[in-house]
Amino acid sequence: MAEVLLEVNHLRTEFKKRKGKVTAIDDVSFHIDKGEIVGLVGESGCGKSVTSLSIMRLLRDTPGEITNGTVLLGGKNLLELSDKEMHAFQGKQMAMIFQEPMTSLNPVMRVKEQIVEAIRLHLDMDQAQALKHTEKMLTQVGIPDVQQVMNSYPHQLSGGMSQRVMIAMAMSCYPELLIADEPTTALDVTIQAQILDLMRELNQKNGMSILLITHDLGVVAEMCSRVIVMYAGRIVEQADVETLFAHPRNPYTQGLLASLPRLGQHVDMLPSIPGTVPDLANMPAGCKFAPRCKYAMDICTKEEPKLVDMEKPGCKCRCWLVEQQMKEEGKA
Ligand SMILES: Nc1ncnc2c1ncn2[C@@H]1O[C@H](COP(=O)(O)OP(=O)(O)O)[C@@H](O)[C@H]1O
Ligand SMILES: [Mg+2]
């Protein structure tokens, strides 16, 4: 029986705007087992980063606020921890890789000082051991001139290099949970493959759980056992990888999969989902995807569908059409 590591329940995060509040994520619930890699996908602006920042309690420098829900890590509700307790969790129990590396690197510390400091804070190593471990981690993320990078300040590094430093730092303390938010988007394919390999290695050797946020469904197919699909701040489908790729139920998921390039297909020819993600301040009344959905029915524009269980255990979908199909098949 798998052991649950992270459990997110009914999470809602709102942003204060000049004219009131907008809800960026609403009623988001999911879990990650120990040693599991779960993918989180959806177009840009769907709430993937806000979900991860909420879990890490890193919304402080934004107008964002968690207004409902719980985030349990190993049974402890992170939302109830003091800042000091939370700080102790960050780095050791959980670490995050950001889309933008500069957010997690300290500009006034040399690379080696900041990684060594993190390691000594969380792992039982002396200065010499921590330095050696830093070297090893930087080598593993494909940094060619490790000594030079260790002695650099973050601003002296290229974007790709600082991204790799941040990844090395996040993984250096072997966190139980790694949240990787588009970790390799800015990197070239060789380095991307190397970093995904390293994540997989830490997953297999140390049982590190990973929430892998990416818009690259190819990476999801390769890395994840389960996938969560988000749209307009909501989970719209959830399934194991095999089921999701073979039988996507939600028209939104079907659209995402149809946008996957196939071998030999010209990128300009890719079908994409027409329209755009709705503005948070101007959300449609019913299903948030209805205005873009070719199957939209009357009810879809009036009432929001719920995330309901599919026949296969662990699979869920939020769609009136799917609910209707299930009723017709006598499965609901
Ligand atoms: N700091 C912020 N202030 C106001 N709105 C924000 C902020 N960060 C994100 N949002 C809004 O929250 C929604 C989800 O954004 P985000 O989680 O970054 O999407 P994704 O990571 O899926 O591309 C978007 O509509 C975005 O405009
Ligand atoms: Mg994002």
CSV table of C-alpha atoms and ligand atoms in Angstrom, one decimal:
chain,number,residue,atom,x,y,z
A,1,MET,CA,0.0,0.0,0.0
A,2,ALA,CA,1.5,3.3,-1.1
A,3,GLU,CA,2.1,5.9,1.6
A,4,VAL,CA,0.8,9.4,0.9
A,5,LEU,CA,3.4,12.2,1.2
A,6,LEU,CA,1.6,15.3,0.1
A,7,GLU,CA,-2.1,15.9,0.4
A,8,VAL,CA,-3.7,19.0,-0.9
A,9,ASN,CA,-7.4,19.5,0.0
A,10,HIS,CA,-9.8,22.1,-1.3
A,11,LEU,CA,-7.1,24.7,-1.9
A,12,ARG,CA,-8.2,28.1,-2.9
A,13,THR,CA,-5.9,31.0,-3.6
A,14,GLU,CA,-7.1,34.5,-4.4
A,15,PHE,CA,-5.3,37.7,-5.6
A,16,LYS,CA,-6.3,41.1,-4.4
A,17,LYS,CA,-6.9,43.4,-7.4
A,18,ARG,CA,-7.9,47.1,-7.4
A,19,LYS,CA,-11.5,46.1,-8.0
A,20,GLY,CA,-11.9,43.3,-5.4
A,21,LYS,CA,-10.5,39.8,-5.5
A,22,VAL,CA,-10.0,37.2,-8.2
A,23,THR,CA,-9.7,33.5,-7.6
A,24,ALA,CA,-6.6,32.0,-9.2
A,25,ILE,CA,-7.1,28.5,-8.0
A,26,ASP,CA,-10.3,27.0,-6.7
A,27,ASP,CA,-11.0,23.8,-4.8
A,28,VAL,CA,-7.8,22.0,-5.9
A,29,SER,CA,-7.4,18.6,-4.3
A,30,PHE,CA,-4.8,16.0,-5.1
A,31,HIS,CA,-2.2,13.8,-3.4
A,32,ILE,CA,1.3,12.5,-4.2
A,33,ASP,CA,2.5,9.2,-2.8
A,34,LYS,CA,6.0,8.7,-1.4
A,35,GLY,CA,8.4,8.0,-4.3
A,36,GLU,CA,5.8,9.1,-6.9
A,37,ILE,CA,6.3,11.5,-9.9
A,38,VAL,CA,3.1,13.3,-10.7
A,39,GLY,CA,2.8,15.6,-13.7
A,40,LEU,CA,0.8,18.9,-13.6
A,41,VAL,CA,-0.1,20.2,-17.0
A,42,GLY,CA,-2.2,22.9,-18.6
A,43,GLU,CA,-1.8,26.0,-20.8
A,44,SER,CA,0.0,29.0,-19.6
A,45,GLY,CA,-2.1,30.9,-17.0
A,46,CYS,CA,-4.0,27.9,-15.8
A,47,GLY,CA,-2.7,28.1,-12.2
A,48,LYS,CA,0.1,25.7,-12.1
A,49,SER,CA,2.7,28.1,-10.6
A,50,VAL,CA,0.2,29.5,-8.2
A,51,THR,CA,-0.6,26.0,-7.0
A,52,SER,CA,3.1,25.2,-6.4
A,53,LEU,CA,3.7,28.6,-4.7
A,54,SER,CA,0.7,28.0,-2.5
A,55,ILE,CA,2.0,24.6,-1.4
A,56,MET,CA,5.4,26.1,-0.6
A,57,ARG,CA,3.8,29.1,1.1
A,58,LEU,CA,5.8,31.4,-1.2
A,59,LEU,CA,3.0,33.8,-2.1
A,60,ARG,CA,4.2,36.4,0.4
A,61,ASP,CA,5.8,38.8,-2.1
A,62,THR,CA,2.6,38.7,-4.2
A,63,PRO,CA,-0.9,40.0,-3.6
A,64,GLY,CA,-2.0,36.4,-3.3
A,65,GLU,CA,-3.5,34.7,-0.3
A,66,ILE,CA,-4.7,31.2,0.5
A,67,THR,CA,-8.3,31.5,1.6
A,68,ASN,CA,-9.3,27.9,1.9
A,69,GLY,CA,-8.0,24.4,2.2
A,70,THR,CA,-5.2,22.4,3.8
A,71,VAL,CA,-1.7,21.3,2.6
A,72,LEU,CA,-0.5,18.2,4.4
A,73,LEU,CA,3.1,17.0,4.1
A,74,GLY,CA,3.6,13.8,6.0
A,75,GLY,CA,0.3,14.5,7.8
A,76,LYS,CA,1.3,18.0,9.0
A,77,ASN,CA,-0.7,21.0,7.7
A,78,LEU,CA,1.9,23.4,6.3
A,79,LEU,CA,-0.7,26.2,6.3
A,80,GLU,CA,-0.7,26.1,10.1
A,81,LEU,CA,3.0,26.2,10.6
A,82,SER,CA,4.8,29.3,11.9
A,83,ASP,CA,7.2,31.0,9.5
A,84,LYS,CA,10.1,29.5,11.4
A,85,GLU,CA,8.7,26.0,11.3
A,86,MET,CA,7.9,26.4,7.6
A,87,HIS,CA,11.5,27.6,6.9
A,88,ALA,CA,12.8,24.4,8.4
A,89,PHE,CA,10.6,22.4,6.1
A,90,GLN,CA,11.8,24.3,3.0
A,91,GLY,CA,15.0,22.9,1.7
A,92,LYS,CA,15.0,19.7,3.7
A,93,GLN,CA,11.5,18.2,3.5
A,94,MET,CA,10.5,20.1,0.3
A,95,ALA,CA,12.3,22.1,-2.3
A,96,MET,CA,11.2,23.9,-5.4
A,97,ILE,CA,12.7,24.7,-8.7
A,98,PHE,CA,11.3,27.8,-10.3
A,99,GLN,CA,10.7,28.9,-13.8
A,100,GLU,CA,12.8,32.0,-13.0
A,101,PRO,CA,16.1,30.9,-11.3
A,102,MET,CA,17.0,34.3,-9.9
A,103,THR,CA,14.1,34.1,-7.4
A,104,SER,CA,15.8,31.5,-5.4
A,105,LEU,CA,19.5,32.5,-5.7
A,106,ASN,CA,20.9,35.0,-3.2
A,107,PRO,CA,22.6,37.7,-5.3
A,108,VAL,CA,25.2,38.6,-2.7
A,109,MET,CA,26.5,35.1,-2.0
A,110,ARG,CA,28.9,33.1,-4.2
A,111,VAL,CA,27.3,29.9,-5.6
A,112,LYS,CA,29.5,27.7,-3.4
A,113,GLU,CA,28.6,29.6,-0.2
A,114,GLN,CA,24.9,29.3,-0.7
A,115,ILE,CA,24.8,25.7,-1.6
A,116,VAL,CA,27.2,24.8,1.2
A,117,GLU,CA,25.1,26.8,3.7
A,118,ALA,CA,22.0,24.9,2.6
A,119,ILE,CA,23.7,21.6,2.9
A,120,ARG,CA,25.2,22.3,6.3
A,121,LEU,CA,21.8,23.5,7.6
A,122,HIS,CA,20.0,20.3,6.5
A,123,LEU,CA,22.5,17.5,6.2
A,124,ASP,CA,25.0,16.2,8.7
A,125,MET,CA,28.2,17.3,6.9
A,126,ASP,CA,31.3,19.3,7.8
A,127,GLN,CA,32.5,22.1,5.6
A,128,ALA,CA,34.8,19.9,3.6
A,129,GLN,CA,32.2,17.2,3.0
A,130,ALA,CA,29.6,19.9,2.1
A,131,LEU,CA,32.0,21.4,-0.5
A,132,LYS,CA,32.6,18.0,-2.0
A,133,HIS,CA,28.8,17.4,-2.2
A,134,THR,CA,28.3,20.8,-3.8
A,135,GLU,CA,30.9,19.9,-6.5
A,136,LYS,CA,29.2,16.6,-7.1
A,137,MET,CA,25.7,18.1,-7.5
A,138,LEU,CA,27.0,20.8,-9.8
A,139,THR,CA,28.7,18.2,-12.0
A,140,GLN,CA,25.5,16.1,-12.1
A,141,VAL,CA,23.5,19.0,-13.5
A,142,GLY,CA,25.9,19.3,-16.4
A,143,ILE,CA,28.0,22.3,-15.3
A,144,PRO,CA,31.3,22.0,-17.2
A,145,ASP,CA,33.6,24.3,-15.2
A,146,VAL,CA,32.4,23.6,-11.7
A,147,GLN,CA,35.2,25.4,-9.8
A,148,GLN,CA,34.6,28.6,-11.8
A,149,VAL,CA,30.8,28.5,-11.2
A,150,MET,CA,31.3,27.8,-7.5
A,151,ASN,CA,33.3,31.0,-7.2
A,152,SER,CA,30.8,33.1,-9.2
A,153,TYR,CA,28.0,35.3,-8.0
A,154,PRO,CA,24.6,34.5,-9.6
A,155,HIS,CA,24.6,37.6,-11.8
A,156,GLN,CA,27.9,36.4,-13.4
A,157,LEU,CA,26.2,33.3,-14.7
A,158,SER,CA,24.2,32.9,-17.9
A,159,GLY,CA,20.5,32.1,-17.6
A,160,GLY,CA,21.0,28.4,-18.3
A,161,MET,CA,23.9,28.2,-15.9
A,162,SER,CA,22.0,29.8,-13.0
A,163,GLN,CA,19.0,27.5,-13.8
A,164,ARG,CA,21.3,24.5,-13.3
A,165,VAL,CA,22.8,25.9,-10.1
A,166,MET,CA,19.3,26.3,-8.7
A,167,ILE,CA,18.4,22.8,-9.7
A,168,ALA,CA,21.6,21.5,-8.0
A,169,MET,CA,20.8,23.5,-4.9
A,170,ALA,CA,17.2,22.3,-4.7
A,171,MET,CA,18.2,18.6,-5.0
A,172,SER,CA,21.4,18.9,-2.8
A,173,CYS,CA,19.6,18.2,0.4
A,174,TYR,CA,17.6,15.2,-1.0
A,175,PRO,CA,14.2,16.7,-0.2
A,176,GLU,CA,11.3,14.3,0.2
A,177,LEU,CA,9.2,16.4,-2.2
A,178,LEU,CA,10.6,18.3,-5.1
A,179,ILE,CA,8.3,20.7,-6.9
A,180,ALA,CA,9.7,21.4,-10.3
A,181,ASP,CA,8.0,24.3,-12.1
A,182,GLU,CA,8.9,24.1,-15.8
A,183,PRO,CA,12.4,23.2,-14.7
A,184,THR,CA,14.0,22.7,-18.0
A,185,THR,CA,12.1,25.0,-20.3
A,186,ALA,CA,14.9,27.4,-20.8
A,187,LEU,CA,17.6,24.8,-21.3
A,188,ASP,CA,18.8,23.0,-24.4
A,189,VAL,CA,17.7,19.5,-25.1
A,190,THR,CA,20.9,17.7,-24.0
A,191,ILE,CA,21.0,19.5,-20.6
A,192,GLN,CA,17.2,19.0,-20.3
A,193,ALA,CA,17.6,15.2,-20.7
A,194,GLN,CA,20.5,15.2,-18.2
A,195,ILE,CA,18.5,17.0,-15.6
A,196,LEU,CA,15.4,14.8,-16.1
A,197,ASP,CA,17.8,11.8,-15.7
A,198,LEU,CA,19.1,13.2,-12.4
A,199,MET,CA,15.6,13.7,-11.1
A,200,ARG,CA,14.6,10.2,-12.0
A,201,GLU,CA,17.8,8.9,-10.3
A,202,LEU,CA,17.0,10.8,-7.1
A,203,ASN,CA,13.4,9.5,-7.4
A,204,GLN,CA,14.6,5.9,-7.7
A,205,LYS,CA,17.5,5.9,-5.3
A,206,ASN,CA,16.1,8.1,-2.5
A,207,GLY,CA,12.4,7.8,-3.1
A,208,MET,CA,12.1,11.6,-3.8
A,209,SER,CA,8.6,12.5,-4.8
A,210,ILE,CA,8.2,15.0,-7.6
A,211,LEU,CA,5.5,17.3,-8.7
A,212,LEU,CA,6.6,18.0,-12.2
A,213,ILE,CA,5.0,21.0,-13.8
A,214,THR,CA,5.5,21.1,-17.6
A,215,HIS,CA,3.7,22.0,-20.8
A,216,ASP,CA,5.7,19.2,-22.5
A,217,LEU,CA,3.5,16.2,-22.6
A,218,GLY,CA,6.4,14.2,-24.0
A,219,VAL,CA,8.2,14.7,-20.7
A,220,VAL,CA,5.1,13.7,-18.7
A,221,ALA,CA,4.8,10.5,-20.7
A,222,GLU,CA,8.5,9.7,-20.0
A,223,MET,CA,8.7,10.7,-16.3
A,224,CYS,CA,5.3,10.5,-14.5
A,225,SER,CA,3.0,7.8,-13.3
A,226,ARG,CA,0.0,10.1,-12.9
A,227,VAL,CA,-1.1,13.3,-14.5
A,228,ILE,CA,-3.2,16.2,-13.2
A,229,VAL,CA,-4.7,18.5,-15.9
A,230,MET,CA,-5.5,22.1,-14.8
A,231,TYR,CA,-7.7,24.6,-16.6
A,232,ALA,CA,-8.7,28.1,-15.3
A,233,GLY,CA,-7.5,27.3,-11.8
A,234,ARG,CA,-9.3,24.0,-11.5
A,235,ILE,CA,-8.4,20.3,-11.9
A,236,VAL,CA,-10.3,19.1,-15.0
A,237,GLU,CA,-8.9,15.7,-15.3
A,238,GLN,CA,-6.7,13.3,-13.4
A,239,ALA,CA,-5.5,9.9,-14.4
A,240,ASP,CA,-2.6,7.5,-14.6
A,241,VAL,CA,-0.3,8.3,-17.6
A,242,GLU,CA,-1.4,5.3,-19.7
A,243,THR,CA,-5.1,6.1,-19.3
A,244,LEU,CA,-4.7,9.8,-19.9
A,245,PHE,CA,-2.7,9.3,-23.1
A,246,ALA,CA,-4.8,6.4,-24.4
A,247,HIS,CA,-8.3,7.6,-23.4
A,248,PRO,CA,-8.3,11.3,-22.5
A,249,ARG,CA,-11.9,12.1,-21.4
A,250,ASN,CA,-12.0,15.8,-21.0
A,251,PRO,CA,-12.2,17.8,-24.3
A,252,TYR,CA,-9.6,20.1,-22.9
A,253,THR,CA,-7.2,17.2,-22.3
A,254,GLN,CA,-8.0,15.9,-25.8
A,255,GLY,CA,-7.1,19.3,-27.2
A,256,LEU,CA,-3.8,19.4,-25.3
A,257,LEU,CA,-2.9,15.9,-26.6
A,258,ALA,CA,-3.9,16.9,-30.2
A,259,SER,CA,-1.3,19.7,-30.0
A,260,LEU,CA,1.5,17.2,-29.4
A,261,PRO,CA,3.8,17.2,-32.4
A,262,ARG,CA,4.0,13.8,-34.1
A,263,LEU,CA,7.1,12.6,-35.8
A,264,GLY,CA,7.6,14.2,-39.2
A,265,GLN,CA,4.8,16.7,-38.6
A,266,HIS,CA,5.6,20.3,-39.3
A,267,VAL,CA,5.3,22.5,-36.2
A,268,ASP,CA,3.3,25.1,-38.1
A,269,MET,CA,0.6,22.5,-38.9
A,270,LEU,CA,-0.1,21.6,-35.2
A,271,PRO,CA,-3.8,21.9,-34.3
A,272,SER,CA,-4.1,24.0,-31.2
A,273,ILE,CA,-7.2,24.7,-29.1
A,274,PRO,CA,-8.9,27.8,-30.5
A,275,GLY,CA,-9.4,30.8,-28.1
A,276,THR,CA,-7.6,31.6,-24.9
A,277,VAL,CA,-7.6,30.9,-21.2
A,278,PRO,CA,-10.3,33.1,-19.5
A,279,ASP,CA,-9.4,36.2,-17.6
A,280,LEU,CA,-9.7,35.6,-13.8
A,281,ALA,CA,-11.8,38.8,-13.4
A,282,ASN,CA,-14.2,37.6,-16.2
A,283,MET,CA,-14.8,33.9,-15.7
A,284,PRO,CA,-17.6,32.2,-17.7
A,285,ALA,CA,-20.5,31.1,-15.5
A,286,GLY,CA,-20.6,27.3,-16.2
A,287,CYS,CA,-17.8,25.2,-17.3
A,288,LYS,CA,-14.8,27.4,-17.6
A,289,PHE,CA,-13.8,25.7,-20.9
A,290,ALA,CA,-17.2,25.9,-22.5
A,291,PRO,CA,-16.5,29.0,-24.6
A,292,ARG,CA,-13.7,27.1,-26.3
A,293,CYS,CA,-15.3,23.6,-26.4
A,294,LYS,CA,-16.6,22.2,-29.6
A,295,TYR,CA,-18.9,19.9,-27.6
A,296,ALA,CA,-20.4,22.6,-25.4
A,297,MET,CA,-24.1,21.9,-24.5
A,298,ASP,CA,-26.7,24.2,-23.0
A,299,ILE,CA,-25.9,23.1,-19.4
A,300,CYS,CA,-22.2,23.7,-19.9
A,301,THR,CA,-22.7,27.5,-20.2
A,302,LYS,CA,-24.9,27.6,-17.1
A,303,GLU,CA,-23.6,25.3,-14.4
A,304,GLU,CA,-20.1,24.2,-13.6
A,305,PRO,CA,-19.5,20.4,-13.7
A,306,LYS,CA,-18.0,18.7,-10.7
A,307,LEU,CA,-14.8,16.6,-10.7
A,308,VAL,CA,-16.3,13.1,-10.7
A,309,ASP,CA,-14.8,9.7,-10.4
A,310,MET,CA,-14.4,7.7,-13.6
A,311,GLU,CA,-14.8,3.9,-13.8
A,312,LYS,CA,-11.1,3.4,-13.3
A,313,PRO,CA,-9.9,4.0,-9.7
A,314,GLY,CA,-8.0,7.2,-9.3
A,315,CYS,CA,-9.3,8.7,-12.5
A,316,LYS,CA,-11.4,11.8,-12.4
A,317,CYS,CA,-12.9,14.2,-14.9
A,318,ARG,CA,-14.9,17.5,-14.8
A,319,CYS,CA,-17.1,17.5,-17.8
A,320,TRP,CA,-20.9,17.4,-18.4
A,321,LEU,CA,-20.6,15.4,-21.6
A,322,VAL,CA,-18.5,12.8,-19.9
A,323,GLU,CA,-21.0,12.6,-17.0
A,324,GLN,CA,-23.8,12.2,-19.6
A,325,GLN,CA,-21.9,9.4,-21.4
A,326,MET,CA,-21.3,7.6,-18.2
A,327,LYS,CA,-25.0,7.7,-17.3
A,328,GLU,CA,-25.9,6.4,-20.8
A,329,GLU,CA,-23.5,3.5,-20.3
A,330,GLY,CA,-25.0,2.9,-16.9
A,331,LYS,CA,-21.7,3.5,-15.1
A,332,ALA,CA,-22.8,6.4,-12.9
B,1,LIG,N1,1.4,37.8,-8.5
B,1,LIG,C1,0.2,37.7,-9.1
B,1,LIG,N2,-0.7,38.7,-9.0
B,1,LIG,C2,-1.9,38.6,-9.7
B,1,LIG,N3,-2.3,37.6,-10.4
B,1,LIG,C3,-1.4,36.6,-10.6
B,1,LIG,C4,-0.1,36.6,-9.9
B,1,LIG,N4,0.5,35.4,-10.2
B,1,LIG,C5,-0.4,34.7,-11.0
B,1,LIG,N5,-1.5,35.4,-11.2
B,1,LIG,C6,-2.7,35.0,-12.0
B,1,LIG,O1,-3.0,33.7,-11.6
B,1,LIG,C7,-3.4,32.9,-12.7
B,1,LIG,C8,-2.6,31.6,-12.8
B,1,LIG,O2,-1.2,32.0,-13.0
B,1,LIG,P1,0.0,30.9,-13.0
B,1,LIG,O3,-0.2,30.0,-11.8
B,1,LIG,O4,1.2,31.7,-13.1
B,1,LIG,O5,-0.3,30.1,-14.3
B,1,LIG,P2,0.7,29.0,-15.0
B,1,LIG,O6,1.8,28.7,-14.1
B,1,LIG,O7,-0.2,27.8,-15.1
B,1,LIG,O8,1.1,29.5,-16.3
B,1,LIG,C9,-3.2,33.8,-14.0
B,1,LIG,O9,-4.4,34.3,-14.4
B,1,LIG,C10,-2.3,34.8,-13.5
B,1,LIG,O10,-2.5,36.0,-14.1
B,2,MG,MG,3.8,28.9,-14.4
